Structures are given as C-alpha cells and as structure tokens.
XYZ file of C-alpha atoms in Angstrom:
623
model
C -1.966 109.510 -11.211
C -0.741 112.225 -13.584
C -2.581 114.946 -11.653
C -1.176 113.751 -8.336
C 2.345 113.594 -9.786
C 2.013 117.116 -11.120
C 1.100 118.380 -7.651
C 4.439 117.229 -6.227
C 6.549 120.005 -7.814
C 3.604 122.351 -8.388
C 2.760 122.983 -4.719
C 6.198 124.384 -3.736
C 6.093 126.504 -6.896
C 2.678 127.844 -5.915
C 4.017 128.585 -2.436
C 6.970 130.455 -3.946
C 4.771 132.504 -6.289
C 2.223 133.242 -3.553
C 4.827 134.602 -1.156
C 6.417 136.542 -3.997
C 3.040 138.107 -4.771
C 2.358 139.048 -1.152
C 5.618 141.001 -0.979
C 5.968 142.389 2.549
C 2.251 142.746 3.213
C 2.049 139.801 5.647
C 3.534 139.508 9.108
C 6.512 137.284 9.865
C 5.055 133.847 10.750
C 2.660 133.812 7.790
C 5.421 133.290 5.224
C 6.803 130.379 7.188
C 3.429 128.681 7.450
C 2.652 129.195 3.744
C 6.010 127.724 2.752
C 5.720 124.823 5.208
C 2.171 124.027 4.096
C 3.223 124.005 0.437
C 6.037 121.492 1.029
C 3.937 119.407 3.432
C 1.226 119.249 0.747
C 3.852 118.100 -1.719
C 4.833 115.321 0.704
C 1.215 114.195 0.980
C 0.933 114.157 -2.827
C 4.136 112.093 -2.984
C 2.780 109.548 -0.516
C -0.417 109.214 -2.574
C 1.646 108.845 -5.771
C 3.757 106.187 -4.046
C 0.748 104.019 -3.234
C -0.721 104.548 -6.714
C 2.626 103.466 -8.166
C 2.582 100.305 -6.066
C -0.725 99.408 -7.677
C 0.565 99.995 -11.201
C 1.935 96.873 -12.877
C 4.588 98.718 -14.895
C 5.620 100.927 -11.972
C 6.589 103.646 -14.431
C 4.378 106.526 -15.488
C 5.306 109.447 -17.766
C 3.407 112.722 -17.500
C 3.882 114.769 -20.671
C 3.074 118.435 -20.045
C 4.011 120.061 -23.358
C 6.608 120.036 -26.120
C 9.434 122.288 -25.009
C 11.958 122.095 -27.879
C 11.489 120.624 -31.330
C 14.203 121.529 -33.781
C 16.275 119.457 -36.170
C 16.899 116.105 -34.565
C 16.235 117.351 -31.022
C 12.840 116.824 -29.428
C 12.513 117.652 -25.741
C 9.280 117.523 -23.757
C 8.538 119.089 -20.412
C 7.609 115.743 -18.900
C 7.755 113.988 -15.549
C 8.925 110.430 -14.958
C 7.295 108.799 -11.956
C 9.087 105.548 -11.210
C 10.421 103.885 -8.035
C 13.691 105.825 -8.092
C 12.148 109.273 -8.559
C 9.341 108.640 -6.066
C 11.852 107.406 -3.455
C 13.801 110.622 -3.900
C 10.629 112.719 -3.686
C 9.514 111.010 -0.479
C 12.538 111.995 1.566
C 13.100 115.325 -0.220
C 9.585 116.555 0.560
C 9.345 114.894 3.977
C 12.660 116.169 5.333
C 12.189 119.564 3.680
C 8.778 120.005 5.325
C 10.329 119.381 8.766
C 13.171 121.821 8.019
C 10.625 124.453 6.932
C 8.709 123.964 10.195
C 11.920 124.194 12.227
C 12.909 127.366 10.369
C 9.796 129.213 11.547
C 11.249 129.137 15.052
C 14.936 129.355 14.177
C 14.610 132.360 11.833
C 12.269 134.287 14.149
C 13.252 137.942 14.226
C 15.448 137.829 11.111
C 15.242 140.928 8.938
C 14.605 139.026 5.683
C 12.337 136.342 7.122
C 9.975 136.364 4.127
C 12.794 136.250 1.566
C 14.307 133.246 3.322
C 11.156 131.164 2.870
C 10.717 132.337 -0.718
C 14.170 130.969 -1.486
C 13.473 127.789 0.482
C 10.321 126.943 -1.496
C 12.068 127.632 -4.801
C 14.925 125.395 -3.677
C 12.572 122.463 -3.029
C 10.734 123.047 -6.319
C 14.037 122.974 -8.225
C 15.108 119.738 -6.542
C 11.794 118.088 -7.380
C 12.111 119.154 -11.019
C 15.603 117.634 -11.023
C 14.517 114.211 -9.759
C 11.173 113.994 -11.588
C 12.325 115.018 -15.071
C 12.185 112.379 -17.779
C 15.057 113.876 -19.762
C 18.511 115.284 -19.130
C 17.726 118.807 -20.333
C 14.876 119.320 -17.873
C 17.027 117.692 -15.194
C 19.625 120.341 -15.998
C 17.022 123.066 -15.362
C 16.435 121.704 -11.848
C 20.185 121.198 -11.469
C 20.803 124.884 -12.146
C 17.830 125.873 -9.999
C 19.243 124.275 -6.839
C 22.599 125.835 -7.721
C 21.325 129.398 -7.851
C 19.115 128.906 -4.765
C 22.119 127.594 -2.836
C 23.997 130.763 -3.794
C 21.208 132.939 -2.411
C 20.830 130.915 0.783
C 24.517 130.345 1.535
C 25.174 134.089 1.157
C 21.965 134.957 3.040
C 23.965 137.070 5.530
C 25.572 138.890 2.632
C 26.670 141.789 4.831
C 29.412 139.465 6.114
C 32.348 139.115 3.739
C 32.739 135.451 4.674
C 29.119 134.678 3.743
C 29.319 136.553 0.448
C 32.565 134.754 -0.424
C 31.097 131.373 0.538
C 28.142 131.932 -1.773
C 30.427 132.852 -4.666
C 32.667 129.877 -3.965
C 29.729 127.471 -4.018
C 28.440 129.030 -7.225
C 31.785 128.851 -9.060
C 32.627 125.309 -7.976
C 29.217 124.127 -9.109
C 29.676 125.806 -12.473
C 32.793 123.686 -12.992
C 30.678 120.607 -12.309
C 28.038 121.895 -14.712
C 30.586 121.706 -17.517
C 30.748 117.966 -16.841
C 26.985 117.554 -17.128
C 26.874 119.574 -20.359
C 29.683 117.504 -21.858
C 27.852 114.321 -20.872
C 24.698 115.605 -22.537
C 26.585 116.418 -25.744
C 28.218 112.975 -25.815
C 24.931 111.204 -25.097
C 23.071 113.138 -27.786
C 25.861 112.444 -30.264
C 25.549 108.705 -29.554
C 21.769 108.302 -29.222
C 20.268 111.472 -30.791
C 18.108 111.869 -27.699
C 18.185 113.307 -24.189
C 15.172 111.349 -22.892
C 16.128 108.663 -20.378
C 13.946 105.954 -21.866
C 15.361 106.476 -25.374
C 18.943 106.708 -24.131
C 18.658 103.418 -22.251
C 17.100 101.701 -25.267
C 20.038 102.762 -27.476
C 22.965 101.792 -25.286
C 24.360 99.731 -28.168
C 25.075 103.000 -29.999
C 27.782 103.936 -27.478
C 31.336 103.108 -28.449
C 33.631 102.088 -25.553
C 35.452 105.414 -25.761
C 32.243 107.458 -25.804
C 30.848 105.454 -22.884
C 33.947 106.038 -20.750
C 34.102 109.741 -21.595
C 30.398 110.072 -20.756
C 30.844 108.335 -17.395
C 33.810 110.561 -16.515
C 31.830 113.666 -17.508
C 28.949 112.533 -15.285
C 31.440 111.995 -12.465
C 32.728 115.562 -12.903
C 29.142 116.797 -12.635
C 28.625 114.748 -9.473
C 31.853 115.974 -7.861
C 30.613 119.540 -8.204
C 27.073 119.071 -6.946
C 27.777 116.333 -4.373
C 31.057 117.875 -3.163
C 33.571 115.159 -4.004
C 37.274 115.452 -4.716
C 38.466 117.655 -6.402
C 35.458 119.993 -5.965
C 34.508 119.194 -2.366
C 35.804 122.206 -0.459
C 32.912 124.548 -1.282
C 30.540 122.634 0.986
C 32.110 123.382 4.402
C 32.152 127.099 3.563
C 28.421 126.819 2.861
C 27.994 126.696 6.663
C 27.949 130.502 6.495
C 24.240 130.239 5.706
C 21.590 129.746 8.408
C 21.570 126.275 10.015
C 18.268 125.197 8.358
C 19.924 125.893 4.998
C 22.806 123.642 5.988
C 20.340 120.909 6.898
C 18.417 121.318 3.648
C 21.501 121.296 1.408
C 23.296 118.490 3.242
C 20.439 116.171 4.082
C 17.617 116.388 1.582
C 18.451 118.300 -1.555
C 21.500 119.616 -3.316
C 24.356 117.298 -2.349
C 22.277 114.207 -3.093
C 21.674 115.404 -6.664
C 25.022 114.184 -7.970
C 24.545 110.708 -6.540
C 21.011 110.612 -7.914
C 22.296 111.540 -11.381
C 24.851 108.716 -11.305
C 22.241 106.194 -10.172
C 19.744 107.403 -12.780
C 22.414 107.011 -15.476
C 23.520 103.618 -14.132
C 22.766 101.800 -17.431
C 25.338 104.074 -19.072
C 27.765 103.579 -16.173
C 27.495 99.822 -16.696
C 29.068 100.246 -20.154
C 32.440 101.320 -18.715
C 34.164 99.265 -16.026
C 37.109 101.685 -15.974
C 34.693 104.585 -15.508
C 33.032 102.864 -12.570
C 36.437 102.085 -11.062
C 37.256 105.775 -11.217
C 33.955 106.615 -9.523
C 34.616 104.075 -6.750
C 38.146 105.357 -6.132
C 37.035 109.010 -6.006
C 34.225 108.112 -3.589
C 36.467 106.052 -1.305
C 39.249 108.632 -1.166
C 36.773 111.479 -0.583
C 35.105 109.580 2.261
C 38.465 109.019 3.948
C 39.931 112.495 3.382
C 36.799 114.302 4.583
C 36.634 112.080 7.682
C 40.221 112.940 8.624
C 39.482 116.647 8.212
C 36.386 116.393 10.422
C 38.498 115.090 13.311
C 40.163 118.489 13.769
C 37.381 121.008 13.135
C 36.328 123.265 16.011
C 33.104 124.605 14.492
C 30.193 122.263 15.242
C 28.631 122.837 11.832
C 31.900 122.306 9.962
C 32.349 118.915 11.610
C 28.923 117.969 10.271
C 29.741 119.506 6.878
C 32.830 117.340 6.384
C 30.802 114.439 7.712
C 28.374 114.994 4.842
C 31.211 115.029 2.310
C 32.433 111.735 3.780
C 29.014 110.089 3.797
C 28.345 111.182 0.215
C 31.729 109.632 -0.570
C 30.354 106.325 0.728
C 27.395 106.676 -1.640
C 29.649 107.429 -4.619
C 31.806 104.446 -3.632
C 28.694 102.268 -3.663
C 27.733 103.569 -7.111
C 31.190 102.748 -8.430
C 30.873 99.240 -7.002
C 27.549 98.836 -8.788
C 25.617 98.763 -5.496
C 23.038 101.310 -6.633
C 20.328 100.326 -4.172
C 22.853 100.490 -1.306
C 23.733 104.043 -2.361
C 20.061 105.056 -2.319
C 19.479 103.266 0.997
C 22.341 105.195 2.608
C 21.074 108.402 0.980
C 17.650 107.980 2.603
C 18.999 107.048 6.035
C 21.609 109.790 5.837
C 18.815 112.288 5.183
C 17.213 111.196 8.462
C 20.214 111.323 10.772
C 22.074 114.199 9.102
C 18.976 116.449 9.158
C 18.586 115.461 12.812
C 22.222 116.318 13.580
C 22.151 119.654 11.775
C 18.874 120.741 13.316
C 20.132 119.498 16.689
C 23.269 121.581 16.265
C 21.016 124.506 15.396
C 19.185 123.987 18.676
C 22.532 124.010 20.492
C 23.605 127.187 18.691
C 20.217 128.755 19.465
C 20.675 127.982 23.168
C 24.134 129.618 23.173
C 23.123 132.849 21.436
C 24.662 131.901 18.109
C 27.935 130.346 19.306
C 29.294 127.522 17.092
C 32.745 126.927 18.611
C 33.000 123.513 20.307
C 35.586 124.952 22.692
C 32.866 127.168 24.177
C 30.254 124.480 24.823
C 30.234 121.453 27.133
C 27.877 119.985 29.756
C 24.748 120.992 27.827
C 23.060 117.659 28.558
C 21.071 118.921 31.543
C 20.030 122.171 29.860
C 18.609 120.686 26.644
C 16.294 117.858 27.727
C 14.888 117.249 24.225
C 17.839 118.181 22.033
C 20.218 115.929 23.969
C 18.402 112.560 23.556
C 17.485 113.232 19.931
C 21.038 114.299 19.099
C 22.277 111.162 20.856
C 20.228 109.058 18.444
C 21.698 110.918 15.471
C 25.212 110.404 16.839
C 24.705 106.663 17.346
C 23.083 106.315 13.919
C 25.903 107.948 11.965
C 28.488 106.106 14.066
C 27.043 102.783 12.893
C 25.709 101.386 16.160
C 22.857 98.850 15.782
C 19.903 98.941 15.558
C 19.961 102.511 14.274
C 19.590 103.323 10.570
C 23.250 104.114 9.913
C 24.354 100.608 10.906
C 22.196 98.958 8.264
C 22.764 101.456 5.450
C 26.517 101.899 5.866
C 26.868 98.147 6.405
C 25.028 97.534 3.139
C 27.544 99.741 1.306
C 30.590 98.116 2.906
C 29.290 94.596 2.292
C 28.882 95.324 -1.407
C 32.263 97.043 -1.605
C 33.886 94.008 0.063
C 32.820 91.863 -2.882
C 34.025 94.504 -5.351
C 37.416 95.532 -3.976
C 39.096 94.505 -0.720
C 41.406 97.593 -0.595
C 38.441 99.932 -0.990
C 36.607 97.996 1.729
C 39.564 98.477 4.096
C 39.568 102.196 3.288
C 35.827 102.310 3.974
C 36.268 100.498 7.301
C 39.012 102.907 8.415
C 36.691 105.749 7.464
C 33.985 104.171 9.645
C 36.379 104.277 12.635
C 37.124 107.935 11.935
C 33.402 108.679 11.593
C 32.610 107.220 15.005
C 35.600 109.097 16.455
C 34.851 112.611 15.160
C 31.133 112.349 15.900
C 31.858 111.110 19.437
C 34.336 113.963 19.863
C 31.629 116.414 18.821
C 29.123 114.748 21.167
C 31.489 114.841 24.152
C 32.577 118.429 23.595
C 28.966 119.572 23.238
C 27.046 117.672 25.889
C 29.563 116.251 28.369
C 32.547 117.493 30.370
C 32.794 120.870 32.045
C 30.816 124.005 31.257
C 32.734 126.356 28.967
C 29.909 128.660 27.889
C 29.334 131.025 30.799
C 30.959 134.005 29.097
C 28.700 133.518 26.050
C 25.458 133.336 28.016
C 26.447 136.160 30.399
C 25.999 133.845 33.354
C 22.545 132.622 32.329
C 21.731 128.943 31.765
C 21.279 127.784 28.150
C 17.651 127.204 27.207
C 15.822 124.531 25.241
C 14.377 125.508 21.868
C 10.616 126.074 21.394
C 8.367 123.195 20.365
C 8.309 124.252 16.727
C 12.039 123.439 16.630
C 12.047 120.351 18.854
C 9.090 118.580 17.184
C 11.079 117.998 13.953
C 13.927 116.656 16.093
C 11.656 114.052 17.674
C 10.222 112.946 14.307
C 13.696 112.695 12.754
C 14.981 110.777 15.777
C 12.262 108.168 15.250
C 13.166 107.957 11.545
C 16.892 107.630 12.342
C 16.072 104.814 14.757
C 13.730 102.821 12.525
C 15.032 103.790 9.084
C 16.899 100.523 8.645
C 13.575 98.731 8.257
C 13.263 100.263 4.778
C 15.775 97.836 3.298
C 15.587 94.717 5.444
C 14.170 91.978 3.170
C 13.134 89.760 6.074
C 10.937 92.569 7.404
C 8.952 93.159 4.204
C 9.050 92.171 0.546
C 9.282 95.632 -1.014
C 12.664 96.662 0.350
C 14.386 99.616 -1.332
C 16.589 97.240 -3.320
C 13.579 95.348 -4.661
C 11.487 98.478 -5.152
C 13.981 100.369 -7.338
C 15.415 97.299 -9.104
C 13.756 98.114 -12.446
C 14.876 101.768 -12.317
C 18.613 101.051 -12.189
C 21.060 98.880 -14.066
C 21.697 95.343 -12.926
C 24.565 95.160 -10.452
C 27.846 93.796 -11.851
C 28.613 90.188 -11.187
C 30.294 90.381 -7.796
C 29.942 87.277 -5.646
C 27.344 87.442 -2.878
C 28.786 87.129 0.611
C 27.782 84.024 2.538
C 25.752 84.309 5.717
C 28.879 83.785 7.801
C 30.737 86.448 5.798
C 27.860 88.909 6.188
C 27.855 88.309 9.947
C 31.617 88.829 10.024
C 31.389 92.052 8.015
C 28.606 93.352 10.258
C 30.705 92.513 13.309
C 33.640 94.398 11.784
C 31.374 97.432 11.301
C 30.312 97.359 14.960
C 33.879 96.892 16.183
C 34.995 99.842 14.048
C 32.277 102.020 15.573
C 33.157 100.955 19.117
C 36.870 101.646 18.543
C 36.089 105.144 17.297
C 33.709 105.903 20.172
C 35.998 104.590 22.923
C 38.967 106.470 21.478
C 37.055 109.746 21.488
C 35.698 109.296 25.013
C 39.201 108.438 26.261
C 41.009 111.317 24.571
C 38.383 113.963 25.263
C 37.369 113.119 28.815
C 39.125 116.323 29.851
C 39.546 119.568 27.939
C 41.472 121.509 30.563
C 43.940 122.239 29.092
C 42.715 121.697 25.543
C 44.202 118.377 24.332
C 46.811 118.519 21.564
C 45.340 115.799 19.407
C 44.508 117.966 16.434
C 46.533 118.692 13.322
C 46.662 122.126 11.765
C 47.153 120.339 8.436
C 43.777 118.637 8.887
C 42.142 121.744 10.296
C 43.301 123.602 7.184
C 41.523 120.986 5.010
C 44.734 119.273 3.890
C 45.654 122.781 2.652
C 43.429 122.122 -0.338
C 42.356 125.757 -0.582
C 45.994 126.844 -0.275
C 46.898 124.525 -3.159
C 44.126 125.931 -5.360
C 45.125 129.452 -4.383
C 48.775 128.781 -5.325
C 48.072 126.930 -8.575
C 44.911 128.656 -9.827
C 44.001 131.735 -7.803
C 47.300 133.626 -7.716
C 48.337 132.771 -11.305
C 44.894 133.915 -12.441
C 45.376 137.157 -10.507
C 48.765 137.667 -12.179
C 47.248 137.054 -15.602
C 44.485 139.538 -14.772
C 47.047 142.086 -13.559
C 49.084 141.612 -16.758
C 45.919 142.151 -18.759
C 45.076 145.290 -16.805
C 48.604 146.734 -16.852
C 49.883 145.630 -20.274
C 47.276 144.130 -22.582
C 44.542 146.685 -21.916
C 46.525 149.970 -21.996
C 49.317 149.039 -24.397
C 47.843 146.546 -26.837
C 44.070 147.087 -26.924
C 44.076 150.788 -26.106
C 47.250 151.200 -28.198
C 45.586 149.664 -31.240
C 42.507 151.839 -30.850
C 44.635 154.919 -30.266
C 46.805 154.041 -33.277
C 43.794 153.874 -35.562
C 42.584 157.209 -34.217
C 46.008 158.860 -34.676
C 46.348 157.502 -38.221
C 42.890 158.785 -39.091
C 43.664 162.186 -37.626
C 46.975 162.509 -39.481
C 45.450 161.435 -42.786
C 42.757 164.042 -42.236
C 45.363 166.680 -41.514
C 47.170 165.772 -44.754
C 44.017 165.988 -46.822
C 43.069 169.244 -45.188
C 46.120 170.941 -46.750
C 44.727 170.460 -50.253
C 41.389 171.941 -49.278
C 42.086 175.670 -49.836
C 38.468 176.774 -50.164
C 39.201 178.706 -53.445
C 36.714 177.849 -56.211
C 39.005 178.940 -59.022
C 41.690 176.599 -57.733
C 39.214 173.727 -57.673
C 38.107 174.630 -61.261
C 41.734 174.662 -62.409
C 42.299 171.196 -60.958
C 39.165 169.877 -62.650
C 40.197 171.336 -66.067
C 43.681 169.900 -65.697
C 42.240 166.493 -64.820
C 39.934 166.601 -67.844
C 42.860 167.571 -70.050
C 44.872 164.610 -68.815
C 41.915 162.338 -69.404
C 41.437 163.622 -72.977
C 45.129 163.147 -73.750
C 45.020 159.636 -72.333
C 41.983 158.605 -74.369
C 43.354 160.195 -77.550
C 46.681 158.402 -77.182
C 44.885 155.073 -76.843
C 43.065 155.609 -80.172
C 46.399 156.007 -82.014
C-alpha cells in the first residue's frame, strides 16, 4: 500500500522533471502526452490505493518518508496520510486533471510555449496532491504554496498582455493574504498542542482553550477565503480567466479552489470546538454564494460567468462546512468537479470554434454547428442548475437539506441563490446555443467548427460523470456512500435534527421548483437579443464595485504613502540623515586638517609641551 500511495504524487513529479530535462528537444505533442500519461498513471495508482484502503480495517495508513525537521519541541516528518478523505480528493483531482491534460493537447496546439504549459500543469497537480496527502500542516503548507505559485505562472501565461500579467499578480497577492491566516492557525495550533501532525492535534483537542479554538477557526477561515475565493478575498478568481481555458478548468474544478474547503474539512475536529467560529464560516459561505450568483447574472464573458459560478458553488461548500455537513461539502465538491470541468472545457470548445471569442453577445445559434459540445454542455447546464437526476440536484440538495436543519435564514439565502444559479446558467446557455447567429463577423463568414476528438472525448466522459455522479452519495444505491466512507476522517456533525421523509421530499421539491423558476425566467427574458435586453446592472457587472472599494480604501492610500515615501521620506529623511553624517564627517576632517601643518619641528614642540604639562601635573599630585 505504501508504494502505491507514494506513486500518486510521484508520477506527476516525474513527468514534470522529465519534461524539464528534455528542454525543447522534443516536438510539440510529446510534452502533452508525457504530462497526460503521468497524471493518468497517478489516477490509476489512486484507484488501486482506494481498493486497498477498502480492504484495510482501519482505513487509515501513514507513509513516513523521512524526518524533515527535528528541533526543540518541533518534529515534522515528510509523510503521507492515506485515509478516506485524502483518497476521495485524490480520485477526482487526478481523474479530472488527466482529462484536462488530454483536452489541452488539442486546445494548446500551436502555442509558442506549449512545452512550458505542460511543465507547469504537471507541477500544479503534484502540488495539489502533496497538499491533500500530507499528514501534517507544514507539509500541507508546502503543497498550498505550490499550487499558489503554479497558479501565478498559469494565470499570467500570456504575460505579454498587461491584463494577464496583472491577473497573475492579483491572484498571487490575494493568496498571500490568505496564507497569513494559515500561518497564524499553525502557530496557534502548535502553541496549544506542540504538534503540527493531524493525528496528534486531534488527540489533544482538550488542550485548546475556547479563545484559542475560535481564533484558530477564524484563521483557518481566512486561509480558505484566499485559496477558495470567498468574501473578502474572492475577486481574484474571475480575473484568473486571463489564463488559457484548460487552466481555468483545472483551477476551478479539480485543484486550487477546492483546497480551502478541504483544509476546513480536514480540520473539522478543531472547527467543532467553536460554534461561533462555525457560524462565521456558514455566514461567509452563504453570503459569498449569493453575492457571486448575482454578479454572474450580468457578466458578458462566457468564462467570467463560469468563474463567478465557481465562487458561488464554493460558497455552498463553505456554508455546508459551517453547518457541520462535512460530507455534503465533499459530495458537492466531487460533483462540482464533474460538471464545472465539463462547463469550462465546453466553453473552451465554443471559444475554439469562434477563433478565440469569449463575448456572449457575439455567439448564438451554435447548437447546429457543435454536435458534440452542445449535448454535453446541456448536461453540465442541467446539472449545475439542479435538475434531477443529474449530479448537481443531489449534491446541492444535500447541502440545502443540512443547512435547513441548521439555520432557516441561511437556507432561504441558499434557495434564492439556487434560483439565481439556474437563471444565469440558462442565460449563458441561451445566448451561446440558441437564438440568432451573432458571430458572422468573427468567423469571417465561415461556419463555426466542432473541436477535434482529443477535446470532445473528455467532454463525453465528464458528461457521463455529471449525469451519474449523484450515485456516489445515495445510501439506497450502495452502502459505502461518501458520507459513510469519510465518516471517520471528519468530526461528528453537530446535533441538528434530521429532516423527516416528508420534509426531505418537500425540500427536494423546493430545489426543483427553484431551478425551474430560474430556467423559465432566463428563457423568457432572453428569447430575443435584438436589441440587447436591458436586464443587466452595471453595479453587478462591476462586481458590486468590490475592486473599486479596495482601490479607494487600500490601493490609492497605499500609492499616496508610497509617493510620500519617495518624495519626502527617502530624499529628506533617509538621504538627509546619510548626507548629514557625511557632511559632519567632512567638516570635522577639515577642522583637523588645519592642525596638520606637516612641519616636524612644530610636532616636536607640541610633544615637548605636552610632556611638560604631564610632568607638572604628576609633580603637583605628589605634593
């Protein structure tokens, strides 16, 4: 088992190092196939590890590689923790990532830095696997930083464009703010338990005081808001759309943005110590889900609609964590990986067919031109909208059912968000595939074309997963549902009353009604786009002016402080002090130089006079 577990992160690392060693000696497709094979091999190793774990009675295996740090009271091992939670994460991370790698071979064809793209992609997957497989917080932090730096490289892949370079820097800086939260949490945890290893931390929960527990939970939440793009650090993620579409799919569906939710679920025993901390998590998740959904209703870039959709769906997961529904959060995370990867790659196929165009106002009536992209995208749209029997209905319903027992106001907010979700995704669907053709100027009169098989095959596989994904957590289908499988890896859910069968049926019906309302509203309002309907708010399109607020309260004041430093502090204070010391030294030297005549007899006279004074002084003392 240990050897198989080691292969999971090792294979993408080997792929990364191999491509790095080849340099530019291979032709274009070779790098893509090496990278895809490495991640696909990691997926196979994960599947084998999954079945081996099922046969292990403890369902928890630690693989100790070597002692990393041993100093004072801190002992940290480079070790892997293979348990139901980590193996569940690895299954969809490696599986979805392998499909995105395969898709990228076709999508990135002809790009100047084709080999560099796949080098980054393999390193990204390796970092994510280190993050979820680590058995201690410090090694988790290494993977945490790894996905952060890889996202910077991939988001700013088209660095010649100012917008891409700025987006990469924005993502990097926002994530560094979140990193402060994780570091603070690590300091607090070590102060309380004298360990950073998960097993030891969870065995010493009694050492946490109520204040330390709450501060730790809030610090973990800050870390999650940075990595998983939640309020107040959510607005870096839409700008990350400047990277290639496969990068968007990888970040949004399988890797980076799920890291924050994973961290919260992994630390759920600590979260259970602070009810006020969990309330804060639930409120942040609910508000983020709602705010991001409203913003998505007015975006005109197809990828930005999906980006804000990701922020909203992650908000649902954070809401579930706050409500103590940890398995529901993971269930939605898995299903979201299926349908969001499908939607992003489907949007990439649309963009590919329109020569790079992403504006929804320049699409329309693509249904007949994309015979494979259209039906697969339709499945993704229905899944995220919450229409049964697709995966999104079961996973989002699981979250809302648990939230209903935790807080009725948060459930109402979640239900309103579900209406908005169905609306903005239906709007995107209508503007892309239905209505009149608005793309003729882009295609120079030519018909749009379907993508090659290497891009459509992942769409078909993901469409099947988005259709059947709900089976993963339906207890009447099989015994080892996700909730049962990961039960020993997370804290026990708080004591919220279970909904009766009638209540569950009513809640499910409410979910379906919400989806239908959103869909019908979108189809009614967007049945014609000539002229373009005035249903959109500039306030929402400008992201609730969140960036403007940060610019006014942080950016511009920081610029003024920097300007004051450059114009006053640097030249007048710092340079003035240095110059003052230099002037004083020079003047003292000039003063001393006047007594240096260069005449030996004068020097001898001074020495004799000094000796005479000394003799007189000593003689007078003896009297």
